[in-house]
mmCIF file of C-alpha atoms in Angstrom:
data_model
loop_
_atom_site.group_PDB
_atom_site.id
_atom_site.type_symbol
_atom_site.label_atom_id
_atom_site.label_comp_id
_atom_site.label_asym_id
_atom_site.label_seq_id
_atom_site.Cartn_x
_atom_site.Cartn_y
_atom_site.Cartn_z
ATOM 1 C CA UNK A 788 -3.704 -3.766 -7.488
ATOM 2 C CA UNK A 789 -6.953 -4.614 -5.686
ATOM 3 C CA UNK A 790 -7.535 -7.732 -7.754
ATOM 4 C CA UNK A 791 -8.395 -10.737 -5.626
ATOM 5 C CA UNK A 792 -9.551 -14.050 -6.977
ATOM 6 C CA UNK A 793 -12.708 -15.106 -5.194
ATOM 7 C CA UNK A 794 -11.428 -18.590 -4.406
ATOM 8 C CA UNK A 795 -7.836 -17.589 -3.746
ATOM 9 C CA UNK A 796 -7.958 -18.788 -0.163
ATOM 10 C CA UNK A 797 -9.327 -22.214 -0.978
ATOM 11 C CA UNK A 798 -7.127 -25.276 -1.219
ATOM 12 C CA UNK A 799 -8.085 -25.918 -4.821
ATOM 13 C CA UNK A 800 -7.190 -22.381 -5.870
ATOM 14 C CA UNK A 801 -3.885 -22.568 -4.040
ATOM 15 C CA UNK A 802 -3.011 -25.814 -5.773
ATOM 16 C CA UNK A 803 -3.905 -24.257 -9.101
ATOM 17 C CA UNK A 804 -1.799 -21.231 -8.326
ATOM 18 C CA UNK A 805 1.163 -23.424 -7.483
ATOM 19 C CA UNK A 806 0.828 -25.248 -10.783
ATOM 20 C CA UNK A 807 0.490 -22.019 -12.723
ATOM 21 C CA UNK A 808 3.529 -20.498 -11.077
ATOM 22 C CA UNK A 809 5.631 -23.502 -11.965
ATOM 23 C CA UNK A 810 4.396 -23.584 -15.538
ATOM 24 C CA UNK A 811 4.772 -20.000 -16.727
ATOM 25 C CA UNK A 812 6.175 -19.863 -20.235
ATOM 26 C CA UNK A 813 9.084 -17.667 -21.247
ATOM 27 C CA UNK A 814 6.757 -15.439 -23.232
ATOM 28 C CA UNK A 815 4.654 -14.712 -20.133
ATOM 29 C CA UNK A 816 7.429 -13.845 -17.727
ATOM 30 C CA UNK A 817 7.843 -10.157 -18.457
ATOM 31 C CA UNK A 818 5.522 -7.700 -16.704
ATOM 32 C CA UNK A 819 2.603 -6.812 -18.943
ATOM 33 C CA UNK A 820 0.750 -3.476 -19.076
ATOM 34 C CA UNK A 821 -2.773 -3.133 -17.709
ATOM 35 C CA UNK A 822 -5.393 -2.733 -20.456
ATOM 36 C CA UNK A 823 -7.663 -0.687 -18.182
ATOM 37 C CA UNK A 824 -4.881 1.756 -17.310
ATOM 38 C CA UNK A 825 -3.955 2.172 -20.977
ATOM 39 C CA UNK A 826 -7.596 2.733 -21.955
ATOM 40 C CA UNK A 827 -8.112 5.288 -19.188
ATOM 41 C CA UNK A 828 -4.882 7.025 -20.176
ATOM 42 C CA UNK A 829 -6.003 7.230 -23.793
ATOM 43 C CA UNK A 830 -9.276 8.859 -22.668
ATOM 44 C CA UNK A 831 -7.358 11.416 -20.592
ATOM 45 C CA UNK A 832 -5.112 12.235 -23.538
ATOM 46 C CA UNK A 833 -8.029 12.542 -25.961
ATOM 47 C CA UNK A 834 -9.954 14.891 -23.654
ATOM 48 C CA UNK A 835 -6.837 16.938 -22.930
ATOM 49 C CA UNK A 836 -6.090 17.373 -26.623
ATOM 50 C CA UNK A 837 -9.765 18.175 -27.347
ATOM 51 C CA UNK A 838 -9.513 20.929 -24.725
ATOM 52 C CA UNK A 839 -6.477 22.306 -26.564
ATOM 53 C CA UNK A 840 -4.095 21.733 -23.652
ATOM 54 C CA UNK A 841 -0.484 20.648 -23.905
ATOM 55 C CA UNK A 842 0.824 18.215 -21.297
ATOM 56 C CA UNK A 843 2.624 21.094 -19.598
ATOM 57 C CA UNK A 844 -0.545 23.189 -19.459
ATOM 58 C CA UNK A 845 -2.596 20.224 -18.281
ATOM 59 C CA UNK A 846 -0.034 19.380 -15.590
ATOM 60 C CA UNK A 847 -0.461 22.888 -14.196
ATOM 61 C CA UNK A 848 -4.255 22.512 -14.138
ATOM 62 C CA UNK A 849 -4.227 19.146 -12.327
ATOM 63 C CA UNK A 850 -1.335 20.154 -10.033
ATOM 64 C CA UNK A 851 0.791 17.150 -10.965
ATOM 65 C CA UNK A 852 4.098 17.027 -12.804
ATOM 66 C CA UNK A 853 4.259 16.696 -16.580
ATOM 67 C CA UNK A 854 5.996 13.353 -16.015
ATOM 68 C CA UNK A 855 3.042 12.087 -13.970
ATOM 69 C CA UNK A 856 0.570 13.212 -16.625
ATOM 70 C CA UNK A 857 2.585 11.381 -19.268
ATOM 71 C CA UNK A 858 2.727 8.239 -17.111
ATOM 72 C CA UNK A 859 -1.058 8.270 -16.628
ATOM 73 C CA UNK A 860 -1.722 8.821 -20.346
ATOM 74 C CA UNK A 861 0.603 5.974 -21.308
ATOM 75 C CA UNK A 862 -1.014 3.606 -18.813
ATOM 76 C CA UNK A 863 2.041 3.379 -16.582
ATOM 77 C CA UNK A 864 0.551 4.949 -13.465
ATOM 78 C CA UNK A 865 -2.717 4.684 -11.570
ATOM 79 C CA UNK A 866 -4.563 8.004 -11.428
ATOM 80 C CA UNK A 867 -5.690 8.813 -7.893
ATOM 81 C CA UNK A 868 -8.987 10.492 -6.978
ATOM 82 C CA UNK A 869 -7.478 13.993 -6.870
ATOM 83 C CA UNK A 870 -6.031 13.577 -10.371
ATOM 84 C CA UNK A 871 -9.395 12.400 -11.740
ATOM 85 C CA UNK A 872 -11.329 15.289 -10.185
ATOM 86 C CA UNK A 873 -8.897 17.973 -11.358
ATOM 87 C CA UNK A 874 -8.658 16.387 -14.812
ATOM 88 C CA UNK A 875 -12.472 16.496 -15.046
ATOM 89 C CA UNK A 876 -12.463 20.213 -14.274
ATOM 90 C CA UNK A 877 -9.659 20.865 -16.766
ATOM 91 C CA UNK A 878 -11.489 19.063 -19.582
ATOM 92 C CA UNK A 879 -14.965 20.549 -19.161
ATOM 93 C CA UNK A 880 -16.629 18.429 -16.464
ATOM 94 C CA UNK A 881 -18.099 15.982 -18.962
ATOM 95 C CA UNK A 882 -18.192 13.202 -16.363
ATOM 96 C CA UNK A 883 -16.362 10.851 -18.727
ATOM 97 C CA UNK A 884 -13.279 10.513 -16.538
ATOM 98 C CA UNK A 885 -15.270 9.943 -13.341
ATOM 99 C CA UNK A 886 -17.258 7.182 -15.019
ATOM 100 C CA UNK A 887 -14.148 5.647 -16.589
ATOM 101 C CA UNK A 888 -12.322 5.719 -13.257
ATOM 102 C CA UNK A 889 -14.981 3.466 -11.686
ATOM 103 C CA UNK A 890 -13.877 0.678 -14.011
ATOM 104 C CA UNK A 891 -10.198 1.364 -13.590
ATOM 105 C CA UNK A 892 -8.214 -1.593 -12.308
ATOM 106 C CA UNK A 893 -4.698 -1.349 -11.013
ATOM 107 C CA UNK A 894 -4.153 -4.675 -12.735
ATOM 108 C CA UNK A 895 -0.789 -6.378 -12.563
ATOM 109 C CA UNK A 896 1.342 -4.123 -14.703
ATOM 110 C CA UNK A 897 4.921 -4.128 -13.547
ATOM 111 C CA UNK A 898 4.692 -7.488 -11.780
ATOM 112 C CA UNK A 899 6.606 -10.536 -12.945
ATOM 113 C CA UNK A 900 4.220 -13.326 -13.935
ATOM 114 C CA UNK A 901 5.498 -15.688 -11.272
ATOM 115 C CA UNK A 902 4.797 -13.134 -8.505
ATOM 116 C CA UNK A 903 1.288 -12.051 -9.477
ATOM 117 C CA UNK A 904 -0.647 -14.735 -7.622
ATOM 118 C CA UNK A 905 1.311 -14.143 -4.449
ATOM 119 C CA UNK A 906 0.672 -10.402 -4.786
ATOM 120 C CA UNK A 907 -3.071 -11.092 -4.894
ATOM 121 C CA UNK A 908 -2.889 -13.322 -1.838
ATOM 122 C CA UNK A 909 -0.889 -10.819 0.213
ATOM 123 C CA UNK A 910 -3.547 -8.165 -0.442
ATOM 124 C CA UNK A 911 -6.035 -10.252 1.551
ATOM 125 C CA UNK A 912 -3.645 -11.834 4.063
ATOM 126 C CA UNK A 913 -4.277 -11.404 7.788
ATOM 127 C CA UNK A 914 -0.524 -11.528 8.510
ATOM 128 C CA UNK A 915 2.652 -11.257 6.421
ATOM 129 C CA UNK A 916 6.243 -12.302 7.216
ATOM 130 C CA UNK A 917 9.298 -11.633 5.051
ATOM 131 C CA UNK A 918 12.935 -12.710 5.381
ATOM 132 C CA UNK A 919 15.403 -11.153 2.917
ATOM 133 C CA UNK A 920 19.139 -11.578 2.416
ATOM 134 C CA UNK A 921 19.538 -10.028 -1.057
ATOM 135 C CA UNK A 922 17.841 -6.613 -1.132
ATOM 136 C CA UNK A 923 15.682 -4.478 1.097
ATOM 137 C CA UNK A 924 12.175 -6.018 0.819
ATOM 138 C CA UNK A 925 10.022 -4.366 -1.839
ATOM 139 C CA UNK A 926 7.443 -3.215 0.719
ATOM 140 C CA UNK A 927 10.162 -1.189 2.469
ATOM 141 C CA UNK A 928 12.034 0.201 -0.534
ATOM 142 C CA UNK A 929 12.203 3.929 -1.198
ATOM 143 C CA UNK A 930 11.331 5.048 -4.726
ATOM 144 C CA UNK A 931 14.938 6.051 -5.505
ATOM 145 C CA UNK A 932 16.291 2.723 -4.219
ATOM 146 C CA UNK A 933 13.701 0.754 -6.207
ATOM 147 C CA UNK A 934 14.559 2.739 -9.337
ATOM 148 C CA UNK A 935 18.267 1.945 -8.870
ATOM 149 C CA UNK A 936 17.412 -1.744 -8.500
ATOM 150 C CA UNK A 937 15.294 -1.790 -11.666
ATOM 151 C CA UNK A 938 17.868 0.174 -13.649
ATOM 152 C CA UNK A 939 20.434 -2.507 -12.852
ATOM 153 C CA UNK A 940 18.181 -5.390 -13.901
ATOM 154 C CA UNK A 941 19.363 -7.677 -16.710
ATOM 155 C CA UNK A 942 18.004 -7.843 -19.361
ATOM 156 C CA UNK A 943 17.665 -4.053 -19.530
ATOM 157 C CA UNK A 944 14.145 -2.607 -19.414
ATOM 158 C CA UNK A 945 12.694 0.103 -21.614
ATOM 159 C CA UNK A 946 11.746 3.359 -19.911
ATOM 160 C CA UNK A 947 8.075 2.346 -20.051
ATOM 161 C CA UNK A 948 8.764 -1.033 -18.467
ATOM 162 C CA UNK A 949 10.910 0.529 -15.756
ATOM 163 C CA UNK A 950 8.247 3.111 -14.909
ATOM 164 C CA UNK A 951 5.578 0.391 -14.798
ATOM 165 C CA UNK A 952 7.636 -1.701 -12.398
ATOM 166 C CA UNK A 953 8.400 1.295 -10.216
ATOM 167 C CA UNK A 954 4.765 2.410 -10.084
ATOM 168 C CA UNK A 955 3.630 -1.089 -9.148
ATOM 169 C CA UNK A 956 6.204 -1.398 -6.382
ATOM 170 C CA UNK A 957 5.122 1.889 -4.858
ATOM 171 C CA UNK A 958 1.484 0.871 -5.249
ATOM 172 C CA UNK A 959 2.092 -2.379 -3.345
ATOM 173 C CA UNK A 960 3.341 -0.372 -0.383
ATOM 174 C CA UNK A 961 -0.031 1.326 0.057
ATOM 175 C CA UNK A 962 -1.443 -1.810 1.671
ATOM 176 C CA UNK A 963 0.799 -1.205 4.684
ATOM 177 C CA UNK A 964 -0.908 2.159 5.247
ATOM 178 C CA UNK A 965 -4.379 0.923 4.324
ATOM 179 C CA UNK A 966 -4.287 -2.121 6.633
ATOM 180 C CA UNK A 967 -3.101 -0.907 10.055
ATOM 181 C CA UNK A 968 -4.479 -3.979 11.867
ATOM 182 C CA UNK A 969 -2.520 -6.497 9.795
ATOM 183 C CA UNK A 970 0.820 -7.551 11.328
ATOM 184 C CA UNK A 971 3.774 -7.096 8.964
ATOM 185 C CA UNK A 972 7.014 -8.762 10.067
ATOM 186 C CA UNK A 973 10.364 -8.242 8.331
ATOM 187 C CA UNK A 974 13.705 -9.864 9.079
ATOM 188 C CA UNK A 975 16.557 -8.496 6.965
ATOM 189 C CA UNK A 976 20.282 -9.249 6.911
ATOM 190 C CA UNK A 977 22.468 -6.345 8.036
ATOM 191 C CA UNK A 978 24.717 -6.577 4.974
ATOM 192 C CA UNK A 979 21.714 -5.643 2.795
ATOM 193 C CA UNK A 980 21.828 -2.129 4.246
ATOM 194 C CA UNK A 981 25.549 -1.814 3.555
ATOM 195 C CA UNK A 982 25.168 -2.508 -0.170
ATOM 196 C CA UNK A 983 25.169 0.848 -1.975
ATOM 197 C CA UNK A 984 22.548 1.597 -4.620
ATOM 198 C CA UNK A 985 22.521 4.954 -6.361
ATOM 199 C CA UNK A 986 24.968 6.748 -4.077
ATOM 200 C CA UNK A 987 24.992 8.171 -0.566
ATOM 201 C CA UNK A 988 21.823 10.282 -0.892
ATOM 202 C CA UNK A 989 19.825 7.321 -2.161
ATOM 203 C CA UNK A 990 20.991 5.210 0.783
ATOM 204 C CA UNK A 991 20.189 7.963 3.273
ATOM 205 C CA UNK A 992 16.752 8.260 1.743
ATOM 206 C CA UNK A 993 16.339 4.492 1.899
ATOM 207 C CA UNK A 994 17.197 4.282 5.592
ATOM 208 C CA UNK A 995 14.862 7.184 6.355
ATOM 209 C CA UNK A 996 12.122 5.417 4.389
ATOM 210 C CA UNK A 997 12.686 2.069 6.132
ATOM 211 C CA UNK A 998 12.624 3.713 9.557
ATOM 212 C CA UNK A 999 9.394 5.520 8.677
ATOM 213 C CA UNK A 1000 7.707 2.435 7.205
ATOM 214 C CA UNK A 1001 8.674 0.269 10.194
ATOM 215 C CA UNK A 1002 7.504 2.790 12.818
ATOM 216 C CA UNK A 1003 3.767 1.820 13.027
ATOM 217 C CA UNK A 1004 2.790 -0.618 15.782
ATOM 218 C CA UNK A 1005 1.684 -3.292 13.310
ATOM 219 C CA UNK A 1006 5.099 -3.374 11.583
ATOM 220 C CA UNK A 1007 8.054 -5.236 13.076
ATOM 221 C CA UNK A 1008 11.540 -4.967 11.596
ATOM 222 C CA UNK A 1009 14.432 -7.060 12.866
ATOM 223 C CA UNK A 1010 17.980 -7.022 11.519
ATOM 224 C CA UNK A 1011 20.202 -10.096 11.499
ATOM 225 C CA UNK A 1012 23.616 -8.698 12.504
ATOM 226 C CA UNK A 1013 26.799 -9.603 10.697
ATOM 227 C CA UNK A 1014 27.977 -11.232 13.904
ATOM 228 C CA UNK A 1015 25.054 -13.700 13.968
ATOM 229 C CA UNK A 1016 26.947 -16.385 12.045
ATOM 230 C CA UNK A 1017 24.953 -19.464 11.026
ATOM 231 C CA UNK A 1018 21.191 -19.186 11.438
ATOM 232 C CA UNK A 1019 17.899 -20.889 10.605
ATOM 233 C CA UNK A 1020 17.168 -19.332 7.182
ATOM 234 C CA UNK A 1021 20.422 -19.802 5.310
ATOM 235 C CA UNK A 1022 18.579 -21.622 2.511
ATOM 236 C CA UNK A 1023 17.446 -18.249 1.148
ATOM 237 C CA UNK A 1024 14.664 -15.636 1.208
ATOM 238 C CA UNK A 1025 11.203 -16.689 2.278
ATOM 239 C CA UNK A 1026 7.773 -15.100 2.592
ATOM 240 C CA UNK A 1027 4.904 -16.398 4.679
ATOM 241 C CA UNK A 1028 1.290 -15.323 4.985
ATOM 242 C CA UNK A 1029 -1.938 -16.368 6.631
ATOM 243 C CA UNK A 1030 -5.152 -16.199 4.625
ATOM 244 C CA UNK A 1031 -8.526 -15.045 6.013
ATOM 245 C CA UNK A 1032 -9.447 -18.753 6.295
ATOM 246 C CA UNK A 1033 -6.361 -19.238 8.538
ATOM 247 C CA UNK A 1034 -4.396 -21.230 5.987
ATOM 248 C CA UNK A 1035 -0.655 -20.627 5.997
ATOM 249 C CA UNK A 1036 1.196 -20.301 2.689
ATOM 250 C CA UNK A 1037 4.812 -19.773 1.750
ATOM 251 C CA UNK A 1038 6.601 -18.267 -1.228
ATOM 252 C CA UNK A 1039 10.139 -18.855 -2.405
ATOM 253 C CA UNK A 1040 11.791 -16.899 -5.209
ATOM 254 C CA UNK A 1041 14.965 -17.428 -7.204
ATOM 255 C CA UNK A 1042 16.456 -16.494 -10.555
ATOM 256 C CA UNK A 1043 13.605 -15.923 -13.032
ATOM 257 C CA UNK A 1044 11.094 -17.998 -11.051
ATOM 258 C CA UNK A 1045 8.899 -18.101 -7.983
ATOM 259 C CA UNK A 1046 7.092 -20.911 -6.178
ATOM 260 C CA UNK A 1047 3.958 -20.804 -4.055
ATOM 261 C CA UNK A 1048 4.203 -23.380 -1.257
ATOM 262 C CA UNK A 1049 0.925 -24.792 0.075
ATOM 263 C CA UNK A 1050 1.897 -28.225 1.431
ATOM 264 C CA UNK A 1051 1.230 -27.987 5.209
ATOM 265 C CA UNK A 1052 4.384 -29.876 6.164
ATOM 266 C CA UNK A 1053 6.631 -27.719 3.977
ATOM 267 C CA UNK A 1054 4.997 -24.502 5.212
ATOM 268 C CA UNK A 1055 5.354 -25.695 8.815
ATOM 269 C CA UNK A 1056 9.120 -26.099 8.329
ATOM 270 C CA UNK A 1057 9.385 -22.573 6.902
ATOM 271 C CA UNK A 1058 7.388 -21.157 9.817
ATOM 272 C CA UNK A 1059 9.663 -22.935 12.302
ATOM 273 C CA UNK A 1060 12.741 -21.525 10.591
ATOM 274 C CA UNK A 1061 11.294 -18.023 10.565
ATOM 275 C CA UNK A 1062 10.285 -18.200 14.219
ATOM 276 C CA UNK A 1063 13.764 -19.445 15.157
ATOM 277 C CA UNK A 1064 15.403 -16.622 13.197
ATOM 278 C CA UNK A 1065 13.306 -14.110 15.147
ATOM 279 C CA UNK A 1066 15.140 -15.184 18.286
ATOM 280 C CA UNK A 1067 18.517 -14.977 16.515
ATOM 281 C CA UNK A 1068 17.994 -11.490 15.074
ATOM 282 C CA UNK A 1069 18.283 -8.187 16.916
ATOM 283 C CA UNK A 1070 15.169 -6.949 18.698
ATOM 284 C CA UNK A 1071 13.072 -4.311 16.911
ATOM 285 C CA UNK A 1072 14.473 -1.599 19.191
ATOM 286 C CA UNK A 1073 18.072 -2.733 18.624
ATOM 287 C CA UNK A 1074 17.407 -2.980 14.892
ATOM 288 C CA UNK A 1075 16.148 0.610 14.677
ATOM 289 C CA UNK A 1076 19.175 1.788 16.627
ATOM 290 C CA UNK A 1077 21.467 -0.019 14.187
ATOM 291 C CA UNK A 1078 19.789 1.559 11.152
ATOM 292 C CA UNK A 1079 19.922 4.995 12.748
ATOM 293 C CA UNK A 1080 23.635 4.498 13.378
ATOM 294 C CA UNK A 1081 24.204 3.417 9.763
ATOM 295 C CA UNK A 1082 22.247 6.475 8.620
ATOM 296 C CA UNK A 1083 24.484 8.727 10.705
ATOM 297 C CA UNK A 1084 27.653 7.185 9.292
ATOM 298 C CA UNK A 1085 26.759 7.887 5.667
#
């Protein structure tokens, strides 16, 4: 998902993004597949079949599961460098896949239309802050937890749509590993971790994943305890970021919509609320201890 609009940090682009987010039509709201991923997948499938290999045989050659091979061929999953190299060897080292991979774009498959512009901005942000009271933030979700969330979405998704959404969510998380100097701050309500998705094993895996993702020095996770009572962000979830040009932007999401907030006064209010909530939430050390205790009680 390394697509960044060249003027995304400018005021004019931000204003245009805000207008576009507010004006998405119903027909554009569902996540759309990436043309480049589908084209690359079709090339992989054609070369595999030309080599006389079934998906099972090919999966053995590239050392990935048959499911992963299928996802790549159908344009649902981004092929990494190892996949491309092994696929080249399995199909005769023609060089076609290496050349095609240079033009491969992660695109925006699996992202709701109203979230796409924010996703581009967060890829270039110099700091990111997230407050959540509904679900574990997407950047901290385990794959099993994310799958359970998507499976419960209404309207129901096809298998292809679900896999596209899941692949995109996992892909978004790579920026936390790739950008170790960018501060990531998360404040999450305690009750979010009590809500069961997919059973005990899924929740154990989730807590393990959250603890792992929040361990690096550039990631801060704070939990708002059930005992906190009234606090500064009761109006709902909020995301904040700072662009490379030091402009602060906010994002608010609700049912079937999202809004990019660029007005300096409005963003200032959101920043004040977030900063106040930091003092009302548990410290990072206390938050980790709470999650470890919850993990032990499952």
